[in-house]
PDB file of C-alpha atoms and ligand atoms in Angstrom:
ATOM      1  CA  MET A   1     -25.087  17.099  -2.995  1.00 51.00           C
ATOM      2  CA  GLU A   2     -21.765  15.625  -3.998  1.00 59.00           C
ATOM      3  CA  SER A   3     -19.259  15.291  -1.187  1.00 77.00           C
ATOM      4  CA  GLU A   4     -15.510  15.716  -1.381  1.00 92.00           C
ATOM      5  CA  CYS A   5     -15.065  13.013   1.253  1.00 97.00           C
ATOM      6  CA  ILE A   6     -14.201   9.584  -0.152  1.00 97.00           C
ATOM      7  CA  PHE A   7     -15.919   7.761   2.700  1.00 98.00           C
ATOM      8  CA  CYS A   8     -19.115   9.826   2.339  1.00 98.00           C
ATOM      9  CA  ARG A   9     -19.054   8.971  -1.371  1.00 97.00           C
ATOM     10  CA  ILE A  10     -18.719   5.275  -0.505  1.00 97.00           C
ATOM     11  CA  VAL A  11     -21.694   5.625   1.874  1.00 98.00           C
ATOM     12  CA  ASP A  12     -23.684   7.251  -0.951  1.00 97.00           C
ATOM     13  CA  GLY A  13     -22.673   4.501  -3.385  1.00 96.00           C
ATOM     14  CA  GLU A  14     -20.819   6.918  -5.708  1.00 96.00           C
ATOM     15  CA  ILE A  15     -17.605   4.985  -5.128  1.00 95.00           C
ATOM     16  CA  PRO A  16     -17.802   1.178  -5.080  1.00 95.00           C
ATOM     17  CA  ALA A  17     -16.611  -0.806  -2.079  1.00 96.00           C
ATOM     18  CA  VAL A  18     -16.834  -4.370  -0.825  1.00 96.00           C
ATOM     19  CA  ARG A  19     -19.401  -3.851   1.926  1.00 97.00           C
ATOM     20  CA  VAL A  20     -19.206  -6.348   4.766  1.00 96.00           C
ATOM     21  CA  TYR A  21     -21.628  -4.750   7.232  1.00 97.00           C
ATOM     22  CA  GLU A  22     -24.252  -2.040   7.039  1.00 98.00           C
ATOM     23  CA  ASP A  23     -27.006  -0.651   9.226  1.00 98.00           C
ATOM     24  CA  GLY A  24     -28.784   2.707   9.373  1.00 97.00           C
ATOM     25  CA  GLU A  25     -25.849   4.531  10.952  1.00 98.00           C
ATOM     26  CA  HIS A  26     -22.748   2.505  10.056  1.00 98.00           C
ATOM     27  CA  LEU A  27     -20.907   0.973   7.166  1.00 98.00           C
ATOM     28  CA  ALA A  28     -17.963  -1.421   7.111  1.00 98.00           C
ATOM     29  CA  PHE A  29     -16.040  -2.304   3.970  1.00 97.00           C
ATOM     30  CA  LEU A  30     -12.736  -3.850   2.899  1.00 96.00           C
ATOM     31  CA  ASP A  31      -9.744  -1.482   2.862  1.00 95.00           C
ATOM     32  CA  THR A  32      -8.405  -1.137  -0.685  1.00 93.00           C
ATOM     33  CA  ASN A  33      -4.866  -1.018   0.746  1.00 90.00           C
ATOM     34  CA  PRO A  34      -5.180  -4.067   3.008  1.00 90.00           C
ATOM     35  CA  ARG A  35      -2.439  -4.797   5.550  1.00 88.00           C
ATOM     36  CA  SER A  36      -3.759  -8.365   5.584  1.00 89.00           C
ATOM     37  CA  GLU A  37      -6.600 -10.383   4.072  1.00 91.00           C
ATOM     38  CA  GLY A  38      -9.902  -9.236   5.554  1.00 94.00           C
ATOM     39  CA  HIS A  39      -8.693  -5.764   6.630  1.00 94.00           C
ATOM     40  CA  VAL A  40     -11.937  -3.894   7.303  1.00 96.00           C
ATOM     41  CA  LEU A  41     -12.731  -0.221   7.871  1.00 97.00           C
ATOM     42  CA  ALA A  42     -15.746   0.571  10.064  1.00 98.00           C
ATOM     43  CA  ILE A  43     -17.221   4.082   9.841  1.00 98.00           C
ATOM     44  CA  PRO A  44     -20.234   6.043  11.026  1.00 98.00           C
ATOM     45  CA  LYS A  45     -22.277   7.149   7.994  1.00 98.00           C
ATOM     46  CA  GLU A  46     -22.342  10.690   9.358  1.00 98.00           C
ATOM     47  CA  HIS A  47     -19.342  12.791   8.319  1.00 98.00           C
ATOM     48  CA  ILE A  48     -17.491  13.344  11.592  1.00 98.00           C
ATOM     49  CA  LYS A  49     -13.739  13.872  11.591  1.00 98.00           C
ATOM     50  CA  THR A  50     -12.398  12.301  14.793  1.00 98.00           C
ATOM     51  CA  ILE A  51     -13.549   9.987  17.602  1.00 98.00           C
ATOM     52  CA  ASP A  52     -13.654  12.804  20.181  1.00 98.00           C
ATOM     53  CA  GLU A  53     -16.236  14.608  18.024  1.00 98.00           C
ATOM     54  CA  LEU A  54     -18.628  11.633  18.189  1.00 98.00           C
ATOM     55  CA  GLY A  55     -21.415  11.589  20.762  1.00 97.00           C
ATOM     56  CA  ASP A  56     -21.095   9.014  23.542  1.00 98.00           C
ATOM     57  CA  GLU A  57     -23.866   6.863  22.099  1.00 98.00           C
ATOM     58  CA  GLN A  58     -22.368   7.090  18.590  1.00 97.00           C
ATOM     59  CA  THR A  59     -19.018   5.997  20.002  1.00 98.00           C
ATOM     60  CA  ALA A  60     -20.530   3.041  21.835  1.00 98.00           C
ATOM     61  CA  LYS A  61     -22.497   1.923  18.764  1.00 98.00           C
ATOM     62  CA  LEU A  62     -19.477   2.236  16.472  1.00 98.00           C
ATOM     63  CA  PHE A  63     -17.382   0.039  18.760  1.00 98.00           C
ATOM     64  CA  ILE A  64     -20.172  -2.532  18.978  1.00 98.00           C
ATOM     65  CA  VAL A  65     -19.997  -2.689  15.157  1.00 98.00           C
ATOM     66  CA  VAL A  66     -16.202  -3.139  15.426  1.00 98.00           C
ATOM     67  CA  LYS A  67     -16.763  -6.015  17.853  1.00 98.00           C
ATOM     68  CA  ARG A  68     -19.312  -7.672  15.526  1.00 97.00           C
ATOM     69  CA  ILE A  69     -16.799  -7.519  12.667  1.00 97.00           C
ATOM     70  CA  ALA A  70     -14.083  -9.036  14.851  1.00 97.00           C
ATOM     71  CA  GLU A  71     -16.464 -11.852  15.844  1.00 97.00           C
ATOM     72  CA  SER A  72     -17.301 -12.440  12.211  1.00 96.00           C
ATOM     73  CA  LEU A  73     -13.620 -12.548  11.182  1.00 95.00           C
ATOM     74  CA  LYS A  74     -12.998 -15.200  13.842  1.00 95.00           C
ATOM     75  CA  GLN A  75     -16.071 -17.286  13.014  1.00 95.00           C
ATOM     76  CA  LYS A  76     -16.064 -17.045   9.219  1.00 93.00           C
ATOM     77  CA  MET A  77     -12.379 -16.635   8.379  1.00 91.00           C
ATOM     78  CA  GLY A  78     -10.769 -18.467  11.271  1.00 90.00           C
ATOM     79  CA  VAL A  79      -8.848 -15.358  12.274  1.00 92.00           C
ATOM     80  CA  LYS A  80      -7.073 -15.905  15.621  1.00 90.00           C
ATOM     81  CA  GLY A  81      -6.119 -12.328  16.421  1.00 93.00           C
ATOM     82  CA  TYR A  82      -6.461  -8.821  15.073  1.00 94.00           C
ATOM     83  CA  ASN A  83      -5.338  -5.241  15.634  1.00 92.00           C
ATOM     84  CA  ILE A  84      -7.734  -2.331  16.016  1.00 95.00           C
ATOM     85  CA  VAL A  85      -6.270   1.010  14.964  1.00 93.00           C
ATOM     86  CA  SER A  86      -7.631   4.505  14.432  1.00 95.00           C
ATOM     87  CA  ASN A  87      -5.646   7.567  13.419  1.00 94.00           C
ATOM     88  CA  ASN A  88      -7.257  10.788  14.614  1.00 96.00           C
ATOM     89  CA  GLY A  89      -5.999  14.125  13.314  1.00 96.00           C
ATOM     90  CA  GLU A  90      -3.393  14.874  10.655  1.00 95.00           C
ATOM     91  CA  ILE A  91      -0.603  14.855  13.231  1.00 93.00           C
ATOM     92  CA  ALA A  92      -1.589  11.249  14.041  1.00 92.00           C
ATOM     93  CA  GLY A  93      -1.468  10.206  10.403  1.00 90.00           C
ATOM     94  CA  GLN A  94      -5.176  10.502   9.587  1.00 94.00           C
ATOM     95  CA  VAL A  95      -5.455  10.766   5.794  1.00 93.00           C
ATOM     96  CA  ILE A  96      -9.227  10.755   5.253  1.00 96.00           C
ATOM     97  CA  PRO A  97     -10.967  13.208   7.617  1.00 97.00           C
ATOM     98  CA  HIS A  98     -13.910  10.915   8.413  1.00 98.00           C
ATOM     99  CA  VAL A  99     -13.755   8.687  11.529  1.00 98.00           C
ATOM    100  CA  HIS A 100     -12.667   5.174  10.648  1.00 98.00           C
ATOM    101  CA  ILE A 101     -11.614   2.177  12.690  1.00 98.00           C
ATOM    102  CA  HIS A 102      -9.246  -0.331  11.096  1.00 95.00           C
ATOM    103  CA  ILE A 103      -9.762  -3.981  12.001  1.00 96.00           C
ATOM    104  CA  VAL A 104      -6.649  -5.802  10.782  1.00 93.00           C
ATOM    105  CA  PRO A 105      -6.702  -9.612  10.981  1.00 93.00           C
ATOM    106  CA  ARG A 106      -3.433 -11.331  11.903  1.00 90.00           C
ATOM    107  CA  TYR A 107      -2.435 -14.736  10.596  1.00 86.00           C
ATOM    108  CA  GLU A 108       0.033 -17.464  11.501  1.00 81.00           C
ATOM    109  CA  GLY A 109       3.247 -17.202   9.518  1.00 75.00           C
ATOM    110  CA  GLN A 110       2.931 -13.514   8.754  1.00 71.00           C
ATOM    111  CA  ARG A 111       6.224 -11.734   8.194  1.00 64.00           C
ATOM    112  CA  SER A 112       5.942 -10.029  11.550  1.00 64.00           C
ATOM    113  CA  SER A 113       3.969 -10.941  14.642  1.00 62.00           C
ATOM    114  CA  ALA A 114       4.734  -7.553  16.152  1.00 64.00           C
ATOM    115  CA  GLY A 115       2.019  -5.174  17.204  1.00 64.00           C
ATOM    116  CA  PHE A 116       2.385  -1.579  16.160  1.00 58.00           C
ATOM    117  CA  GLU A 117       5.324  -0.827  18.438  1.00 54.00           C
ATOM    118  CA  LEU A 118       7.823  -1.043  15.570  1.00 56.00           C
ATOM    119  CA  ALA A 119       6.297   1.961  13.841  1.00 65.00           C
ATOM    120  CA  PHE A 120       5.467   3.623  17.123  1.00 68.00           C
ATOM    121  CA  PRO A 121       8.302   2.975  19.612  1.00 73.00           C
ATOM    122  CA  VAL A 122       8.228   3.625  23.349  1.00 78.00           C
ATOM    123  CA  ASP A 123       8.817   7.300  24.174  1.00 87.00           C
ATOM    124  CA  ALA A 124      11.518   7.161  26.880  1.00 90.00           C
ATOM    125  CA  LYS A 125      10.673  10.601  28.284  1.00 92.00           C
ATOM    126  CA  ALA A 126       6.950   9.763  28.592  1.00 91.00           C
ATOM    127  CA  LYS A 127       7.852   6.387  30.136  1.00 92.00           C
ATOM    128  CA  ARG A 128       9.972   8.115  32.815  1.00 93.00           C
ATOM    129  CA  LYS A 129       7.061  10.441  33.641  1.00 92.00           C
ATOM    130  CA  VAL A 130       4.708   7.474  34.151  1.00 92.00           C
ATOM    131  CA  GLU A 131       7.276   5.689  36.321  1.00 93.00           C
ATOM    132  CA  GLU A 132       7.783   8.868  38.389  1.00 94.00           C
ATOM    133  CA  SER A 133       4.028   9.208  38.856  1.00 91.00           C
ATOM    134  CA  ILE A 134       3.757   5.577  40.034  1.00 92.00           C
ATOM    135  CA  GLU A 135       6.535   6.156  42.579  1.00 91.00           C
ATOM    136  CA  LYS A 136       4.689   9.139  44.122  1.00 86.00           C
TER     137      LYS A 136
HETATM  138 ZN1   ZN B 201     -17.151  11.875   5.111  1.00 53.98          ZN
END
């Protein structure tokens, strides 16, 4: 049966992708809109929308795959650091409704060495609440 989901279609081989890791339950491939060289997306093969909908074991296994990819980026590409990002839910900027973890390598001399705080600044009101809770 043909799926509407782009990631399910990649899993099925209907849409080509540069696959960098695959096992029975997971696939990892290069993002076609890379934020840096070696930007990988790791997904469970099962169509599940967000991380909270994964089982505990599925979650653990997916993050072990993420770790393997990070190790591989360090060993094979000499990557020194990386960001791990996952948008969950439309309100959080999730575009494709199939769980995916971005592994974004960072390189010396990149335009910005910032983390994601520039796009996602500190919420002053939330910060005050945390500080108030610590004081209690
Ligand atoms: Zn899917």
